[in-house]
PDB file of C-alpha atoms in Angstrom:
ATOM      1  CA  GLY A   1      57.410  22.814  49.851  1.00 57.00           C
ATOM      2  CA  LEU A   2      54.101  23.045  51.697  1.00 52.00           C
ATOM      3  CA  ALA A   3      53.624  26.744  50.958  1.00 53.00           C
ATOM      4  CA  LYS A   4      54.216  26.151  47.248  1.00 57.00           C
ATOM      5  CA  ASN A   5      51.646  23.354  47.198  1.00 59.00           C
ATOM      6  CA  ILE A   6      49.092  25.500  49.018  1.00 53.00           C
ATOM      7  CA  PHE A   7      49.500  28.449  46.679  1.00 57.00           C
ATOM      8  CA  GLY A   8      49.435  26.084  43.699  1.00 58.00           C
ATOM      9  CA  SER A   9      46.149  24.611  44.901  1.00 55.00           C
ATOM     10  CA  ILE A  10      44.711  28.094  45.414  1.00 56.00           C
ATOM     11  CA  ALA A  11      45.757  29.092  41.890  1.00 58.00           C
ATOM     12  CA  ASN A  12      44.185  25.951  40.433  1.00 58.00           C
ATOM     13  CA  THR A  13      41.029  26.646  42.411  1.00 56.00           C
ATOM     14  CA  MET A  14      40.719  30.159  41.040  1.00 57.00           C
ATOM     15  CA  ILE A  15      41.237  28.857  37.503  1.00 59.00           C
ATOM     16  CA  ALA A  16      38.503  26.273  38.026  1.00 58.00           C
ATOM     17  CA  ILE A  17      36.119  28.876  39.457  1.00 57.00           C
ATOM     18  CA  VAL A  18      36.761  31.311  36.596  1.00 59.00           C
ATOM     19  CA  PHE A  19      36.298  28.510  34.069  1.00 59.00           C
ATOM     20  CA  GLY A  20      33.011  27.459  35.685  1.00 58.00           C
ATOM     21  CA  VAL A  21      31.652  31.009  35.826  1.00 58.00           C
ATOM     22  CA  TYR A  22      32.637  31.611  32.200  1.00 59.00           C
ATOM     23  CA  ALA A  23      30.927  28.373  31.156  1.00 58.00           C
ATOM     24  CA  LEU A  24      27.728  29.503  32.879  1.00 56.00           C
ATOM     25  CA  MET A  25      27.878  32.951  31.256  1.00 62.00           C
ATOM     26  CA  GLN A  26      28.432  31.454  27.813  1.00 60.00           C
ATOM     27  CA  LYS A  27      26.026  28.544  28.259  1.00 58.00           C
ATOM     28  CA  GLU A  28      23.711  29.483  25.375  1.00 65.00           C
ATOM     29  CA  LYS A  29      26.595  29.821  22.921  1.00 67.00           C
ATOM     30  CA  ILE A  30      28.113  26.547  24.106  1.00 64.00           C
ATOM     31  CA  LEU A  31      24.817  24.679  23.772  1.00 62.00           C
ATOM     32  CA  SER A  32      24.200  26.221  20.352  1.00 67.00           C
ATOM     33  CA  PHE A  33      27.660  25.149  19.175  1.00 68.00           C
ATOM     34  CA  CYS A  34      27.103  21.607  20.431  1.00 63.00           C
ATOM     35  CA  ARG A  35      23.768  21.381  18.620  1.00 63.00           C
ATOM     36  CA  LYS A  36      25.307  22.638  15.366  1.00 67.00           C
ATOM     37  CA  PHE A  37      28.228  20.261  15.774  1.00 64.00           C
ATOM     38  CA  SER A  38      25.819  17.362  16.191  1.00 62.00           C
ATOM     39  CA  GLU A  39      23.759  18.377  13.161  1.00 61.00           C
ATOM     40  CA  THR A  40      26.860  18.882  10.991  1.00 65.00           C
ATOM     41  CA  PHE A  41      28.799  15.722  11.788  1.00 61.00           C
ATOM     42  CA  PHE A  42      25.882  13.366  12.314  1.00 55.00           C
ATOM     43  CA  LYS A  43      24.195  14.720   9.143  1.00 51.00           C
ATOM     44  CA  THR A  44      20.711  14.663  10.691  1.00 51.00           C
ATOM     45  CA  LYS A  45      19.166  16.392  13.640  1.00 54.00           C
ATOM     46  CA  HIS A  46      19.206  14.406  16.844  1.00 60.00           C
ATOM     47  CA  PRO A  47      16.604  15.629  19.342  1.00 65.00           C
ATOM     48  CA  ALA A  48      18.064  13.257  21.936  1.00 71.00           C
ATOM     49  CA  VAL A  49      21.474  14.947  21.723  1.00 70.00           C
ATOM     50  CA  SER A  50      19.926  18.379  22.329  1.00 69.00           C
ATOM     51  CA  LYS A  51      17.884  16.924  25.172  1.00 76.00           C
ATOM     52  CA  TYR A  52      20.928  15.433  26.884  1.00 77.00           C
ATOM     53  CA  LEU A  53      23.004  18.589  26.368  1.00 74.00           C
ATOM     54  CA  LYS A  54      20.255  20.620  28.018  1.00 76.00           C
ATOM     55  CA  MET A  55      20.140  18.054  30.815  1.00 80.00           C
ATOM     56  CA  LEU A  56      23.915  18.418  31.308  1.00 79.00           C
ATOM     57  CA  HIS A  57      23.592  22.191  31.380  1.00 76.00           C
ATOM     58  CA  LEU A  58      20.843  22.077  34.024  1.00 79.00           C
ATOM     59  CA  ASN A  59      22.803  19.589  36.108  1.00 79.00           C
ATOM     60  CA  PHE A  60      25.875  21.829  35.971  1.00 79.00           C
ATOM     61  CA  GLU A  61      23.824  24.830  37.128  1.00 77.00           C
ATOM     62  CA  ASP A  62      22.296  22.807  39.970  1.00 80.00           C
ATOM     63  CA  PHE A  63      25.722  21.528  40.983  1.00 79.00           C
ATOM     64  CA  VAL A  64      27.214  25.029  41.091  1.00 76.00           C
ATOM     65  CA  PHE A  65      24.304  26.298  43.186  1.00 80.00           C
ATOM     66  CA  GLY A  66      24.549  23.341  45.558  1.00 79.00           C
ATOM     67  CA  GLN A  67      28.317  23.713  45.798  1.00 77.00           C
ATOM     68  CA  CYS A  68      28.020  27.399  46.703  1.00 79.00           C
ATOM     69  CA  LEU A  69      25.381  26.570  49.321  1.00 82.00           C
ATOM     70  CA  GLU A  70      27.610  23.863  50.800  1.00 79.00           C
ATOM     71  CA  CYS A  71      30.628  26.202  50.829  1.00 80.00           C
ATOM     72  CA  PHE A  72      28.674  28.808  52.755  1.00 85.00           C
ATOM     73  CA  ALA A  73      27.344  26.259  55.259  1.00 84.00           C
ATOM     74  CA  VAL A  74      30.770  24.727  55.975  1.00 82.00           C
ATOM     75  CA  ALA A  75      32.475  28.122  56.243  1.00 85.00           C
ATOM     76  CA  VAL A  76      29.865  29.343  58.721  1.00 88.00           C
ATOM     77  CA  ILE A  77      30.000  26.165  60.819  1.00 87.00           C
ATOM     78  CA  PHE A  78      33.795  26.126  61.011  1.00 87.00           C
ATOM     79  CA  THR A  79      33.986  29.873  61.709  1.00 88.00           C
ATOM     80  CA  ILE A  80      31.550  29.526  64.613  1.00 90.00           C
ATOM     81  CA  VAL A  81      33.291  26.462  66.061  1.00 88.00           C
ATOM     82  CA  SER A  82      36.822  27.881  65.758  1.00 88.00           C
ATOM     83  CA  GLY A  83      35.588  31.234  67.051  1.00 88.00           C
ATOM     84  CA  ILE A  84      34.225  29.558  70.177  1.00 90.00           C
ATOM     85  CA  PHE A  85      37.708  28.180  70.844  1.00 90.00           C
ATOM     86  CA  GLY A  86      39.200  31.641  70.303  1.00 90.00           C
ATOM     87  CA  PHE A  87      41.533  31.032  67.356  1.00 89.00           C
ATOM     88  CA  LYS A  88      43.062  34.252  66.027  1.00 88.00           C
ATOM     89  CA  CYS A  89      42.913  33.103  62.409  1.00 87.00           C
ATOM     90  CA  THR A  90      39.190  32.259  62.519  1.00 87.00           C
ATOM     91  CA  LEU A  91      38.020  34.947  60.098  1.00 87.00           C
ATOM     92  CA  ILE A  92      40.847  34.373  57.597  1.00 87.00           C
ATOM     93  CA  VAL A  93      40.286  30.617  57.489  1.00 86.00           C
ATOM     94  CA  GLY A  94      36.519  31.090  57.262  1.00 85.00           C
ATOM     95  CA  ILE A  95      36.906  33.318  54.213  1.00 85.00           C
ATOM     96  CA  ALA A  96      39.412  30.884  52.669  1.00 83.00           C
ATOM     97  CA  MET A  97      36.995  27.991  53.185  1.00 81.00           C
ATOM     98  CA  LEU A  98      34.202  29.981  51.583  1.00 79.00           C
ATOM     99  CA  PHE A  99      36.102  29.935  48.278  1.00 76.00           C
ATOM    100  CA  LEU A 100      38.350  26.878  48.505  1.00 75.00           C
ATOM    101  CA  ALA A 101      35.431  24.631  49.467  1.00 68.00           C
ATOM    102  CA  LEU A 102      34.285  24.949  45.850  1.00 68.00           C
ATOM    103  CA  ILE A 103      36.739  22.099  45.232  1.00 67.00           C
ATOM    104  CA  PRO A 104      34.931  18.951  46.394  1.00 61.00           C
ATOM    105  CA  TYR A 105      36.470  17.278  49.440  1.00 58.00           C
ATOM    106  CA  ILE A 106      40.034  18.695  49.161  1.00 67.00           C
ATOM    107  CA  GLY A 107      39.366  22.448  49.091  1.00 71.00           C
ATOM    108  CA  ASN A 108      38.727  22.567  52.828  1.00 73.00           C
ATOM    109  CA  THR A 109      41.946  20.641  53.433  1.00 76.00           C
ATOM    110  CA  VAL A 110      43.913  23.417  51.750  1.00 80.00           C
ATOM    111  CA  ALA A 111      42.092  25.982  53.901  1.00 81.00           C
ATOM    112  CA  CYS A 112      42.965  23.936  56.985  1.00 83.00           C
ATOM    113  CA  GLY A 113      46.635  23.938  55.955  1.00 85.00           C
ATOM    114  CA  ILE A 114      46.518  27.723  55.838  1.00 86.00           C
ATOM    115  CA  GLY A 115      44.902  27.756  59.279  1.00 88.00           C
ATOM    116  CA  ILE A 116      47.542  25.456  60.765  1.00 89.00           C
ATOM    117  CA  ILE A 117      50.383  27.614  59.435  1.00 90.00           C
ATOM    118  CA  LEU A 118      48.746  30.785  60.790  1.00 90.00           C
ATOM    119  CA  THR A 119      48.040  29.174  64.169  1.00 90.00           C
ATOM    120  CA  LEU A 120      51.654  28.027  64.473  1.00 90.00           C
ATOM    121  CA  ALA A 121      52.849  31.526  63.611  1.00 90.00           C
ATOM    122  CA  MET A 122      50.347  33.468  65.757  1.00 90.00           C
ATOM    123  CA  GLU A 123      49.764  31.098  68.687  1.00 89.00           C
ATOM    124  CA  SER A 124      51.424  27.755  69.547  1.00 90.00           C
ATOM    125  CA  PRO A 125      51.937  24.165  68.352  1.00 90.00           C
ATOM    126  CA  ALA A 126      49.415  22.901  70.906  1.00 91.00           C
ATOM    127  CA  ARG A 127      46.777  25.282  69.547  1.00 91.00           C
ATOM    128  CA  ALA A 128      47.639  24.150  66.015  1.00 90.00           C
ATOM    129  CA  VAL A 129      46.955  20.543  67.061  1.00 92.00           C
ATOM    130  CA  LEU A 130      43.597  21.588  68.538  1.00 92.00           C
ATOM    131  CA  PHE A 131      42.816  23.499  65.344  1.00 91.00           C
ATOM    132  CA  THR A 132      43.572  20.350  63.311  1.00 91.00           C
ATOM    133  CA  ILE A 133      41.301  18.216  65.497  1.00 91.00           C
ATOM    134  CA  LEU A 134      38.427  20.675  65.112  1.00 90.00           C
ATOM    135  CA  PHE A 135      38.955  20.734  61.381  1.00 87.00           C
ATOM    136  CA  ILE A 136      38.893  16.928  61.150  1.00 87.00           C
ATOM    137  CA  VAL A 137      35.590  16.837  63.033  1.00 89.00           C
ATOM    138  CA  VAL A 138      33.978  19.477  60.803  1.00 85.00           C
ATOM    139  CA  GLN A 139      35.490  17.966  57.656  1.00 79.00           C
ATOM    140  CA  THR A 140      34.155  14.522  58.575  1.00 83.00           C
ATOM    141  CA  LEU A 141      30.696  15.996  59.115  1.00 82.00           C
ATOM    142  CA  ASP A 142      30.927  17.786  55.775  1.00 77.00           C
ATOM    143  CA  GLY A 143      32.500  15.014  53.694  1.00 72.00           C
ATOM    144  CA  TYR A 144      30.237  12.178  54.790  1.00 75.00           C
ATOM    145  CA  PHE A 145      26.968  13.921  55.612  1.00 77.00           C
ATOM    146  CA  LEU A 146      26.623  17.580  54.642  1.00 77.00           C
ATOM    147  CA  TYR A 147      28.249  17.606  51.194  1.00 72.00           C
ATOM    148  CA  PRO A 148      26.622  14.457  49.767  1.00 71.00           C
ATOM    149  CA  LYS A 149      23.208  15.488  51.121  1.00 74.00           C
ATOM    150  CA  ILE A 150      23.268  19.061  49.798  1.00 76.00           C
ATOM    151  CA  ILE A 151      24.757  18.190  46.404  1.00 72.00           C
ATOM    152  CA  GLY A 152      22.625  15.050  46.168  1.00 69.00           C
ATOM    153  CA  LEU A 153      19.452  17.083  46.641  1.00 70.00           C
ATOM    154  CA  LYS A 154      20.489  19.492  43.867  1.00 69.00           C
ATOM    155  CA  VAL A 155      21.873  17.082  41.282  1.00 70.00           C
ATOM    156  CA  SER A 156      19.449  14.163  41.787  1.00 71.00           C
ATOM    157  CA  MET A 157      22.080  11.471  42.268  1.00 77.00           C
ATOM    158  CA  PRO A 158      22.711   9.181  45.283  1.00 77.00           C
ATOM    159  CA  PRO A 159      25.368  10.553  47.688  1.00 73.00           C
ATOM    160  CA  ILE A 160      27.624   7.495  47.264  1.00 77.00           C
ATOM    161  CA  LEU A 161      27.752   8.063  43.497  1.00 80.00           C
ATOM    162  CA  ILE A 162      28.592  11.734  44.060  1.00 78.00           C
ATOM    163  CA  PHE A 163      31.515  10.684  46.240  1.00 76.00           C
ATOM    164  CA  VAL A 164      32.737   8.157  43.643  1.00 83.00           C
ATOM    165  CA  ALA A 165      32.364  10.648  40.759  1.00 82.00           C
ATOM    166  CA  SER A 166      34.352  13.247  42.665  1.00 78.00           C
ATOM    167  CA  ILE A 167      37.183  10.820  43.469  1.00 80.00           C
ATOM    168  CA  VAL A 168      37.337   9.425  39.923  1.00 84.00           C
ATOM    169  CA  GLY A 169      37.218  12.898  38.365  1.00 81.00           C
ATOM    170  CA  GLY A 170      40.005  14.112  40.617  1.00 75.00           C
ATOM    171  CA  GLY A 171      42.138  11.081  39.882  1.00 78.00           C
ATOM    172  CA  LEU A 172      41.750  11.461  36.122  1.00 81.00           C
ATOM    173  CA  PHE A 173      41.704  15.222  35.573  1.00 77.00           C
ATOM    174  CA  GLY A 174      42.706  16.892  38.840  1.00 72.00           C
ATOM    175  CA  ILE A 175      40.732  19.761  40.359  1.00 68.00           C
ATOM    176  CA  LEU A 176      38.727  20.538  37.222  1.00 72.00           C
ATOM    177  CA  GLY A 177      37.840  16.862  37.002  1.00 78.00           C
ATOM    178  CA  MET A 178      36.486  16.872  40.552  1.00 74.00           C
ATOM    179  CA  ILE A 179      34.302  19.872  39.752  1.00 73.00           C
ATOM    180  CA  PHE A 180      32.971  18.830  36.344  1.00 79.00           C
ATOM    181  CA  MET A 181      32.740  15.056  36.778  1.00 84.00           C
ATOM    182  CA  ILE A 182      29.766  15.318  39.135  1.00 82.00           C
ATOM    183  CA  PRO A 183      27.365  17.036  36.671  1.00 83.00           C
ATOM    184  CA  VAL A 184      28.609  14.741  33.880  1.00 86.00           C
ATOM    185  CA  ALA A 185      28.090  11.644  36.032  1.00 87.00           C
ATOM    186  CA  THR A 186      24.677  12.959  37.083  1.00 85.00           C
ATOM    187  CA  THR A 187      23.648  13.325  33.453  1.00 86.00           C
ATOM    188  CA  LEU A 188      24.791   9.776  32.657  1.00 88.00           C
ATOM    189  CA  TYR A 189      22.952   8.517  35.745  1.00 87.00           C
ATOM    190  CA  MET A 190      19.738  10.260  34.667  1.00 85.00           C
ATOM    191  CA  ILE A 191      20.036   8.889  31.121  1.00 85.00           C
ATOM    192  CA  VAL A 192      20.541   5.329  32.366  1.00 87.00           C
ATOM    193  CA  LYS A 193      17.689   5.712  34.858  1.00 85.00           C
ATOM    194  CA  GLU A 194      15.440   7.044  32.110  1.00 83.00           C
ATOM    195  CA  LYS A 195      16.293   4.116  29.804  1.00 83.00           C
ATOM    196  CA  ILE A 196      15.628   1.604  32.605  1.00 84.00           C
ATOM    197  CA  GLN A 197      12.230   3.189  33.310  1.00 82.00           C
ATOM    198  CA  GLU A 198      11.356   3.117  29.599  1.00 79.00           C
ATOM    199  CA  ASN A 199      12.353  -0.546  29.412  1.00 80.00           C
ATOM    200  CA  GLU A 200      10.223  -1.397  32.452  1.00 78.00           C
ATOM    201  CA  LYS A 201       7.223   0.431  30.958  1.00 78.00           C
ATOM    202  CA  SER A 202       7.591  -1.423  27.668  1.00 75.00           C
ATOM    203  CA  ARG A 203       7.766  -4.737  29.494  1.00 72.00           C
ATOM    204  CA  LEU A 204       4.613  -3.943  31.466  1.00 70.00           C
ATOM    205  CA  CYS A 205       2.789  -2.920  28.295  1.00 70.00           C
ATOM    206  CA  SER A 206       3.766  -6.176  26.594  1.00 65.00           C
ATOM    207  CA  TYR A 207       1.931  -8.262  29.190  1.00 60.00           C
TER     208      TYR A 207
END
């Protein structure tokens, strides 16, 4: 049922958060292992591989920081707006959004589901409808303007590509895919951009 899906999403979110935090804490060991793996199986040292692994690591750090900043901003905005309208579950939903918003685009939807259930239980169906409308407004602002702008500034990739990477990652690998596809896509974008710039420079030098 709905409650099972909500709690399942929350559990998956916590797993993703713990995995991300652990990856950050063990970043040096992970990078070292990747470098050794490259040297062992490719027989020679590849400076480019180490460079791109470091780039991926930095992009992941920037993404996590930007995601946390976006979570805080959305939670504060929604808490203020719902508080103005006097919803009894304002604080609970605000706290839920602070953590669930770590999942790009769908985390806030889960938090809204919690808010709707609480509003139905504590207030009335009409208030639950109003709560849903307010959420849609804030979610639209976040999904199409706030999230792409904040994450785009941190991960150096156009907002439209961030949106596409998040959707593709979620479709292929679920919640973890949505979280980790953005830094991976950012790294690929930076590599391609770098190669294009190098090609343009070589063409200019040839004239």
